[in-house]
Coordinates of C-alpha atoms and ligand atoms in Angstrom, one line a residue:
X1 CA 15.3 31.1 13.1
X2 CA 16.8 27.7 13.1
X3 CA 20.1 26.8 15.0
X4 CA 22.9 25.8 13.3
X5 CA 25.3 23.1 14.7
X6 CA 28.9 23.1 14.9
X7 CA 30.0 19.7 13.5
X8 CA 33.7 20.3 13.9
X9 CA 36.4 22.8 14.5
X10 CA 40.0 23.1 13.8
X11 CA 42.9 25.6 14.3
X12 CA 46.4 25.8 13.7
X13 CA 48.8 27.0 16.4
X14 CA 49.2 30.8 16.2
X15 CA 52.8 32.5 16.1
X16 CA 55.3 32.5 13.5
X17 CA 55.2 29.8 10.6
X18 CA 58.0 31.1 8.5
X19 CA 58.2 27.8 6.3
X20 CA 54.2 27.9 5.6
X21 CA 51.7 29.5 3.2
X22 CA 48.4 30.5 4.4
X23 CA 46.9 27.7 1.9
X24 CA 48.8 25.2 4.0
X25 CA 47.8 26.7 7.4
X26 CA 44.2 26.5 6.3
X27 CA 44.4 23.1 5.1
X28 CA 45.5 22.1 8.2
X29 CA 42.6 23.8 10.1
X30 CA 40.2 22.4 7.7
X31 CA 41.6 19.0 7.8
X32 CA 41.3 18.9 11.5
X33 CA 37.7 20.4 11.3
X34 CA 36.7 17.7 8.9
X35 CA 38.3 14.9 11.2
X36 CA 36.4 16.7 14.2
X37 CA 33.1 16.4 12.5
X38 CA 33.3 13.0 11.0
X39 CA 32.2 14.2 7.6
X40 CA 34.3 14.5 4.3
X41 CA 35.1 17.6 2.4
X42 CA 32.6 16.1 -0.4
X43 CA 29.9 16.9 1.9
X44 CA 30.6 20.6 1.9
X45 CA 28.0 22.8 -0.3
X46 CA 29.6 26.3 0.3
X47 CA 32.9 27.8 1.8
X48 CA 33.0 31.3 3.2
X49 CA 36.7 32.1 3.8
X50 CA 38.1 35.3 5.5
X51 CA 41.3 36.9 4.8
X52 CA 42.5 40.6 5.2
X53 CA 46.0 41.2 3.8
X54 CA 46.7 38.2 1.4
X55 CA 47.5 40.5 -1.5
X56 CA 50.1 42.2 0.7
X57 CA 51.6 39.4 2.6
X58 CA 51.5 36.9 -0.2
X59 CA 50.6 38.8 -3.4
X60 CA 47.8 36.5 -3.5
X61 CA 44.3 37.4 -4.2
X62 CA 41.2 35.1 -5.5
X63 CA 41.6 33.0 -2.6
X64 CA 38.2 31.5 -2.4
X65 CA 38.9 28.8 -4.9
X66 CA 42.4 28.3 -3.6
X67 CA 41.2 27.8 -0.2
X68 CA 38.7 25.4 -1.3
X69 CA 41.3 23.4 -3.2
X70 CA 43.7 23.5 -0.3
X71 CA 40.8 22.2 1.7
X72 CA 40.0 19.5 -0.6
X73 CA 36.5 21.1 -1.3
X74 CA 34.6 21.3 -4.5
X75 CA 32.0 24.0 -3.8
X76 CA 31.2 27.5 -4.6
X77 CA 33.9 29.4 -2.5
X78 CA 33.9 32.9 -1.4
X79 CA 36.4 35.0 0.1
X80 CA 35.2 37.6 2.9
X81 CA 37.2 40.9 3.6
X82 CA 36.2 42.7 6.7
X83 CA 39.6 43.4 8.3
X84 CA 40.1 41.8 11.5
X85 CA 36.5 40.5 11.7
X86 CA 37.0 38.7 8.2
X87 CA 36.4 35.2 9.5
X88 CA 33.9 36.2 12.2
X89 CA 32.1 37.5 9.3
X90 CA 32.5 34.4 7.1
X91 CA 30.9 32.4 9.9
X92 CA 28.0 34.7 10.0
X93 CA 27.6 34.2 6.2
X94 CA 27.8 30.6 6.8
X95 CA 25.2 30.5 9.4
X96 CA 22.8 32.6 7.5
X97 CA 23.4 30.6 4.0
X98 CA 22.3 27.4 6.2
X99 CA 19.3 29.2 8.0
X100 CA 18.2 30.2 4.3
X101 CA 17.8 26.8 3.3
X102 CA 20.5 27.1 0.5
X103 CA 22.8 24.5 2.2
X104 CA 22.9 21.7 4.8
X105 CA 26.9 21.7 5.1
X106 CA 29.0 25.0 5.1
X107 CA 32.9 25.2 5.6
X108 CA 33.7 28.4 7.1
X109 CA 37.1 29.9 8.6
X110 CA 40.0 32.0 7.7
X111 CA 43.7 32.4 7.6
X112 CA 46.6 35.2 7.7
X113 CA 49.9 35.3 7.2
X114 CA 51.8 38.3 9.1
X115 CA 54.9 37.2 10.2
X116 CA 56.9 37.1 7.0
X117 CA 56.4 40.9 6.9
X118 CA 58.7 43.3 9.2
X119 CA 56.7 45.1 11.7
X120 CA 56.6 48.4 9.8
X121 CA 55.3 46.3 6.6
X122 CA 52.8 44.6 8.7
X123 CA 51.8 48.0 10.4
X124 CA 51.4 49.4 6.9
X125 CA 49.5 46.7 5.8
X126 CA 46.9 46.7 8.7
X127 CA 46.4 50.4 8.3
X128 CA 44.6 49.5 5.1
X129 CA 41.8 48.9 7.4
X130 CA 41.5 52.7 8.5
X131 CA 40.5 55.6 6.5
X132 CA 43.1 56.0 4.0
X133 CA 42.3 59.5 3.0
X134 CA 41.7 61.0 6.6
X135 CA 43.5 58.6 9.0
X136 CA 46.3 56.9 7.5
X137 CA 47.4 60.1 5.7
X138 CA 47.7 61.7 9.1
X139 CA 49.9 59.0 10.2
X140 CA 47.5 56.8 12.2
X141 CA 48.3 53.3 12.6
X142 CA 46.1 50.8 14.7
X143 CA 48.3 51.1 18.0
X144 CA 47.8 54.9 17.5
X145 CA 44.0 54.7 16.9
X146 CA 43.5 52.5 19.8
X147 CA 45.7 54.6 22.0
X148 CA 43.4 57.9 21.1
X149 CA 40.5 55.7 22.0
X150 CA 41.8 54.6 25.6
X151 CA 43.1 58.3 26.3
X152 CA 39.7 59.5 25.4
X153 CA 38.4 56.7 27.8
X154 CA 40.6 58.0 30.5
X155 CA 39.3 61.6 30.0
X156 CA 35.6 60.7 29.9
X157 CA 35.4 57.9 32.5
X158 CA 38.7 57.8 34.5
X159 CA 40.9 54.7 34.7
X160 CA 44.4 54.2 34.7
X161 CA 47.3 52.4 32.6
X162 CA 47.6 49.9 35.4
X163 CA 43.7 49.1 35.2
X164 CA 44.5 48.0 31.5
X165 CA 47.7 46.1 32.5
X166 CA 45.7 43.6 34.3
X167 CA 43.7 43.1 31.3
X168 CA 47.1 41.9 29.6
X169 CA 48.3 40.0 32.8
X170 CA 45.0 37.9 32.7
X171 CA 44.9 37.1 29.1
X172 CA 48.6 35.9 29.2
X173 CA 47.6 33.9 32.3
X174 CA 44.6 32.0 30.4
X175 CA 47.3 31.3 27.6
X176 CA 49.8 29.3 29.5
X177 CA 48.7 26.2 29.2
X178 CA 47.0 26.7 25.7
X179 CA 49.1 24.9 23.3
X180 CA 47.6 26.6 20.2
X181 CA 48.5 30.2 21.9
X182 CA 51.6 32.2 20.5
X183 CA 52.6 33.1 24.1
X184 CA 52.5 30.7 27.0
X185 CA 54.1 33.1 29.4
X186 CA 52.7 34.5 32.3
X187 CA 53.5 38.4 32.8
X188 CA 53.3 40.8 35.7
X189 CA 51.7 44.1 36.0
X190 CA 55.3 45.6 36.5
X191 CA 56.4 43.8 33.1
X192 CA 53.4 45.7 31.4
X193 CA 54.1 49.1 32.9
X194 CA 57.7 48.7 32.5
X195 CA 57.6 47.4 28.8
X196 CA 58.8 49.8 26.0
X197 CA 56.3 52.2 24.8
X198 CA 54.3 51.5 21.5
X199 CA 51.9 54.3 21.5
X200 CA 51.0 56.1 24.9
X201 CA 49.6 54.7 26.9
X202 CA 50.3 51.2 25.4
X203 CA 53.4 49.6 25.9
X204 CA 54.3 46.2 24.1
X205 CA 52.1 44.0 26.3
X206 CA 49.0 46.2 26.0
X207 CA 49.1 45.0 22.2
X208 CA 48.1 41.9 20.4
X209 CA 51.1 40.4 18.4
X210 CA 51.5 39.7 14.6
X211 CA 50.6 36.3 14.0
X212 CA 50.6 33.6 11.4
X213 CA 47.5 31.1 11.8
X214 CA 44.3 29.5 10.6
X215 CA 40.9 28.6 11.8
X216 CA 38.1 26.4 10.4
X217 CA 34.4 25.0 11.4
X218 CA 32.1 22.8 9.7
X219 CA 28.7 24.1 10.2
X220 CA 25.5 21.8 9.6
X221 CA 21.8 22.4 9.8
X222 CA 19.8 21.1 12.7
X223 CA 17.9 18.7 10.2
X224 CA 21.1 17.4 8.8
X225 CA 22.5 16.6 12.0
X226 CA 19.3 14.8 13.0
X227 CA 19.0 13.0 9.8
X228 CA 22.8 11.8 10.1
X229 CA 22.5 10.8 13.6
X230 CA 25.3 13.4 14.4
X231 CA 26.1 14.0 18.2
X232 CA 26.8 17.6 17.8
X233 CA 27.7 19.4 21.5
X234 CA 27.3 23.2 20.4
X235 CA 25.0 25.2 18.3
X236 CA 25.0 28.7 17.2
X237 CA 21.7 30.3 18.5
X238 CA 22.3 34.1 17.7
X239 CA 24.2 36.2 15.2
X240 CA 24.4 39.9 14.9
X241 CA 26.6 42.3 12.6
X242 CA 26.9 46.0 12.7
X243 CA 29.0 48.8 11.1
X244 CA 30.1 52.2 12.2
X245 CA 31.9 55.1 10.7
X246 CA 35.3 54.1 9.4
X247 CA 37.2 57.1 10.7
X248 CA 37.5 57.9 14.4
X249 CA 36.7 61.6 13.7
X250 CA 33.2 60.8 12.4
X251 CA 32.1 59.0 15.3
X252 CA 30.0 60.5 18.0
X253 CA 32.0 59.3 21.0
X254 CA 35.4 58.0 20.8
X255 CA 35.6 55.8 23.6
X256 CA 32.4 53.8 22.7
X257 CA 31.8 51.2 20.1
X258 CA 28.1 51.5 19.0
X259 CA 28.6 48.7 16.1
X260 CA 29.3 46.3 19.0
X261 CA 26.4 47.3 20.9
X262 CA 24.3 46.9 18.0
X263 CA 25.6 43.5 17.0
X264 CA 25.4 42.2 20.5
X265 CA 21.6 43.4 20.8
X266 CA 20.8 41.6 17.5
X267 CA 22.6 38.5 18.5
X268 CA 21.0 38.5 22.1
X269 CA 17.5 38.9 20.6
X270 CA 18.0 36.3 17.9
X271 CA 19.1 33.7 20.8
X272 CA 16.4 34.9 22.8
X273 CA 18.6 35.6 25.7
X274 CA 19.9 38.7 28.0
X275 CA 23.7 39.5 28.6
X276 CA 23.3 38.0 32.2
X277 CA 22.7 34.8 30.6
X278 CA 26.2 34.5 29.2
X279 CA 28.5 32.3 31.1
X280 CA 31.7 32.7 29.2
X281 CA 33.1 35.2 26.3
X282 CA 35.9 35.4 23.8
X283 CA 36.0 39.1 22.9
X284 CA 38.2 40.9 20.6
X285 CA 41.2 42.4 22.9
X286 CA 43.6 43.5 19.8
X287 CA 44.6 46.1 22.5
X288 CA 44.0 46.1 26.3
X289 CA 41.4 48.9 26.0
X290 CA 39.4 47.0 23.3
X291 CA 38.6 44.2 25.8
X292 CA 36.9 47.1 28.0
X293 CA 35.1 48.7 25.5
X294 CA 33.9 45.0 24.4
X295 CA 32.6 44.6 27.9
X296 CA 30.7 47.6 28.2
X297 CA 29.2 47.5 24.5
X298 CA 27.9 44.0 24.9
X299 CA 25.9 45.1 28.0
X300 CA 28.1 43.1 30.8
X301 CA 29.1 46.5 32.2
X302 CA 27.7 50.2 32.0
X303 CA 29.9 52.7 30.0
X304 CA 33.0 53.5 32.2
X305 CA 32.8 50.5 34.5
X306 CA 34.5 47.5 32.9
X307 CA 37.9 49.3 33.2
X308 CA 38.5 47.6 36.8
X309 CA 36.8 44.3 35.7
X310 CA 40.2 42.4 35.1
X311 CA 41.9 44.2 38.2
X312 CA 39.0 43.2 40.4
X313 CA 39.1 39.4 38.7
X314 CA 35.5 39.7 37.6
X315 CA 36.6 38.4 34.2
X316 CA 39.3 35.8 35.2
X317 CA 39.2 32.3 34.8
X318 CA 37.4 32.1 38.3
X319 CA 35.6 35.1 38.0
X320 CA 31.9 35.7 37.6
X321 CA 32.2 36.1 33.7
X322 CA 35.4 34.3 32.6
X323 CA 36.8 36.4 29.4
X324 CA 39.0 35.4 27.0
X325 CA 40.0 31.8 28.5
X326 CA 41.9 31.3 25.2
X327 CA 44.2 34.1 26.0
X328 CA 42.5 36.4 23.6
X329 CA 44.3 38.1 20.8
X330 CA 46.7 39.4 23.4
X331 CA 48.3 36.1 24.1
X332 CA 46.7 33.6 21.9
X333 CA 47.7 35.6 18.9
X334 CA 46.2 37.7 16.1
X335 CA 46.4 36.4 12.5
X336 CA 43.7 38.8 11.6
X337 CA 41.7 36.8 9.1
X338 CA 41.6 33.8 11.2
X339 CA 40.6 35.6 14.5
X340 CA 36.8 35.5 14.4
X341 CA 36.7 31.9 13.8
X342 CA 39.3 31.1 16.1
X343 CA 37.1 32.4 18.7
X344 CA 34.4 30.0 17.6
X345 CA 37.0 27.0 17.7
X346 CA 38.1 27.9 21.2
X347 CA 34.7 28.6 22.5
X348 CA 33.2 25.5 21.0
X349 CA 36.0 23.5 22.9
X350 CA 35.4 25.4 26.0
X351 CA 31.7 24.3 26.1
X352 CA 31.9 20.9 25.1
X353 CA 34.7 20.1 27.5
X354 CA 37.9 19.4 25.5
X355 CA 39.8 22.7 26.0
X356 CA 42.6 22.8 28.5
X357 CA 40.5 25.7 30.4
X358 CA 37.2 23.7 30.1
X359 CA 37.1 22.7 33.8
X360 CA 36.9 26.3 34.9
X361 CA 33.6 26.6 33.1
X362 CA 32.3 23.3 33.6
X363 CA 28.9 24.5 34.3
X364 CA 28.7 26.9 31.4
X365 CA 25.9 26.6 29.0
X366 CA 25.8 29.9 26.8
X367 CA 29.0 31.6 25.5
X368 CA 29.4 34.8 23.3
X369 CA 32.3 35.6 20.8
X370 CA 32.8 39.2 19.8
X371 CA 34.9 39.9 16.6
X372 CA 35.6 43.5 15.5
X373 CA 37.0 45.2 12.4
X374 CA 39.4 48.3 12.6
X375 CA 38.4 50.5 15.4
X376 CA 35.1 48.4 15.5
X377 CA 33.9 50.2 12.5
X378 CA 32.6 46.4 11.9
X379 CA 31.6 44.1 14.5
X380 CA 30.1 40.5 14.4
X381 CA 28.7 38.7 17.7
X382 CA 27.8 35.0 17.9
X383 CA 25.9 33.2 20.7
X384 CA 26.9 29.7 21.2
X385 CA 24.8 27.2 23.3
X386 CA 25.3 23.7 24.4
X387 CA 23.1 21.2 22.6
X388 CA 21.7 19.5 25.6
X389 CA 21.5 22.2 27.9
Ligands
COA401 N1 52.8 40.8 23.3 C1 53.8 40.1 24.0 N2 55.2 40.1 23.4 C2 55.3 40.5 22.0 C3 54.3 41.2 21.3 C4 53.1 41.4 22.0 N3 51.9 42.0 21.3 N4 55.0 41.5 20.1 C5 56.0 40.9 20.1 N5 56.4 40.4 21.3 C6 57.8 40.0 21.8 C7 58.3 38.9 20.7 O1 58.0 37.7 20.7 C8 59.7 39.1 20.9 O2 60.1 38.4 21.9 P1 61.5 37.8 22.0 O3 62.5 38.9 22.1 O4 61.8 37.1 23.4 O5 61.7 36.9 21.0 C9 60.0 40.6 21.3 O6 58.4 41.1 21.7 C10 60.2 41.4 20.1 O7 59.2 41.1 19.0 P2 59.1 41.9 17.8 O8 58.3 41.3 16.6 O9 60.6 42.7 17.2 O10 58.3 43.3 18.2 P3 58.0 44.6 17.6 O11 58.6 45.8 18.6 O12 58.6 44.7 16.3 O13 56.6 44.9 17.5 C11 54.3 45.4 18.3 C12 55.6 44.7 18.5 C13 53.5 45.5 19.6 C14 54.7 46.8 17.9 C15 53.7 44.6 17.2 O14 53.4 43.3 17.6 C16 52.3 45.5 16.8 O15 52.5 46.1 15.9 N6 51.2 44.8 17.3 C17 49.8 45.2 17.0 C18 49.1 44.5 15.7 C19 48.2 45.2 15.4 O16 47.9 46.3 15.1 N7 46.9 44.3 15.1 C20 45.8 44.7 14.6 C21 44.9 45.2 15.7 S1 43.6 46.2 15.1

């Protein structure tokens, strides 16, 4: 498979943007990606755009052409909905479109507005990513679903609430200097343990927040980059996507995420690497337990062994495998339709050396993103590599 080069990335600050629509946020992210790439919107041959709850938050459907217009792109434009993995899947479609030879230049990205909703409204909107008939009707929300996974994990493998607290502390610490992150505030283990309970064992700081934001990337074929003398720094060398049963009760094992295992294995094989080759990772930590499950599913740890990774400093900025140097969903924020492409944007900057935390990974050559939808009923994994590594 040919490699796809990341010509440019862009991302808004995540958080509350009460005066701005999703189209306005996406226009900014796409504009930054074009500036970063040196290409004009005219060069784009296809747009894949991720969004989850536009109908609910802004009564706005049919967002493909809307977002093409916002980005000044006149090319076929398709919206992709895959819950919190919407724009990660959009990136995969962009990569595969270029690899198939159907296009040389593709704009990918996503946006979400959530902060214009109250927390109950946002919770209700998010619950549409769960099984409406068997989970939502029984009262399951996403903090509730992931807390079931955490409690089952504790039952089967051990671990404590305090172990999870270290994941939140680490990711908040990583975001302190990241201007694009929603929270730039360090927190302590005590802060996490003493925070109001959301759904036991989770307190406030075990959860990603509701966020507004957008992210975009301009992808080009290797041939296009060469023909146009483009000096790209990062390429996508591996992609993988997989699905699982939507509802938790249909799973063989609740505290494991086989869709992430399969997406990871596919991406590793595609890139021709092993988990041990990965130097830095951005994983989908929508709740603290989700980071633990991701690290185990991706083969960095055996099942039951990643629970102490953050506590032991192994995934910290100076650890063996720095994880979520952007702050992750926990502290960078989680505008769900933008998250997957935001991981690509942050990791690209980390690898090419213009992220605030790049110095910590100056020797890194290979990075990985893991983006999940629902309780990991969808998962998409990308392997990124430095071009001159
Ligand atoms: N982490 C850290 N701080 C948070 C936070 C979070 N996740 N969520 C809110 N805050 C802060 C706010 O900034 C605010 O601080 P301030 O008082 O200093 O301004 C304070 O907590 C209260 O914010 P508010 O929005 O009123 O919180 P809330 O109690 O209504 O909602 C959650 C908190 C955790 C319930 C909500 O963010 C949530 O549902 N998150 C999960 C989202 C989700 O399920 N995403 C999909 C994942 S699959």
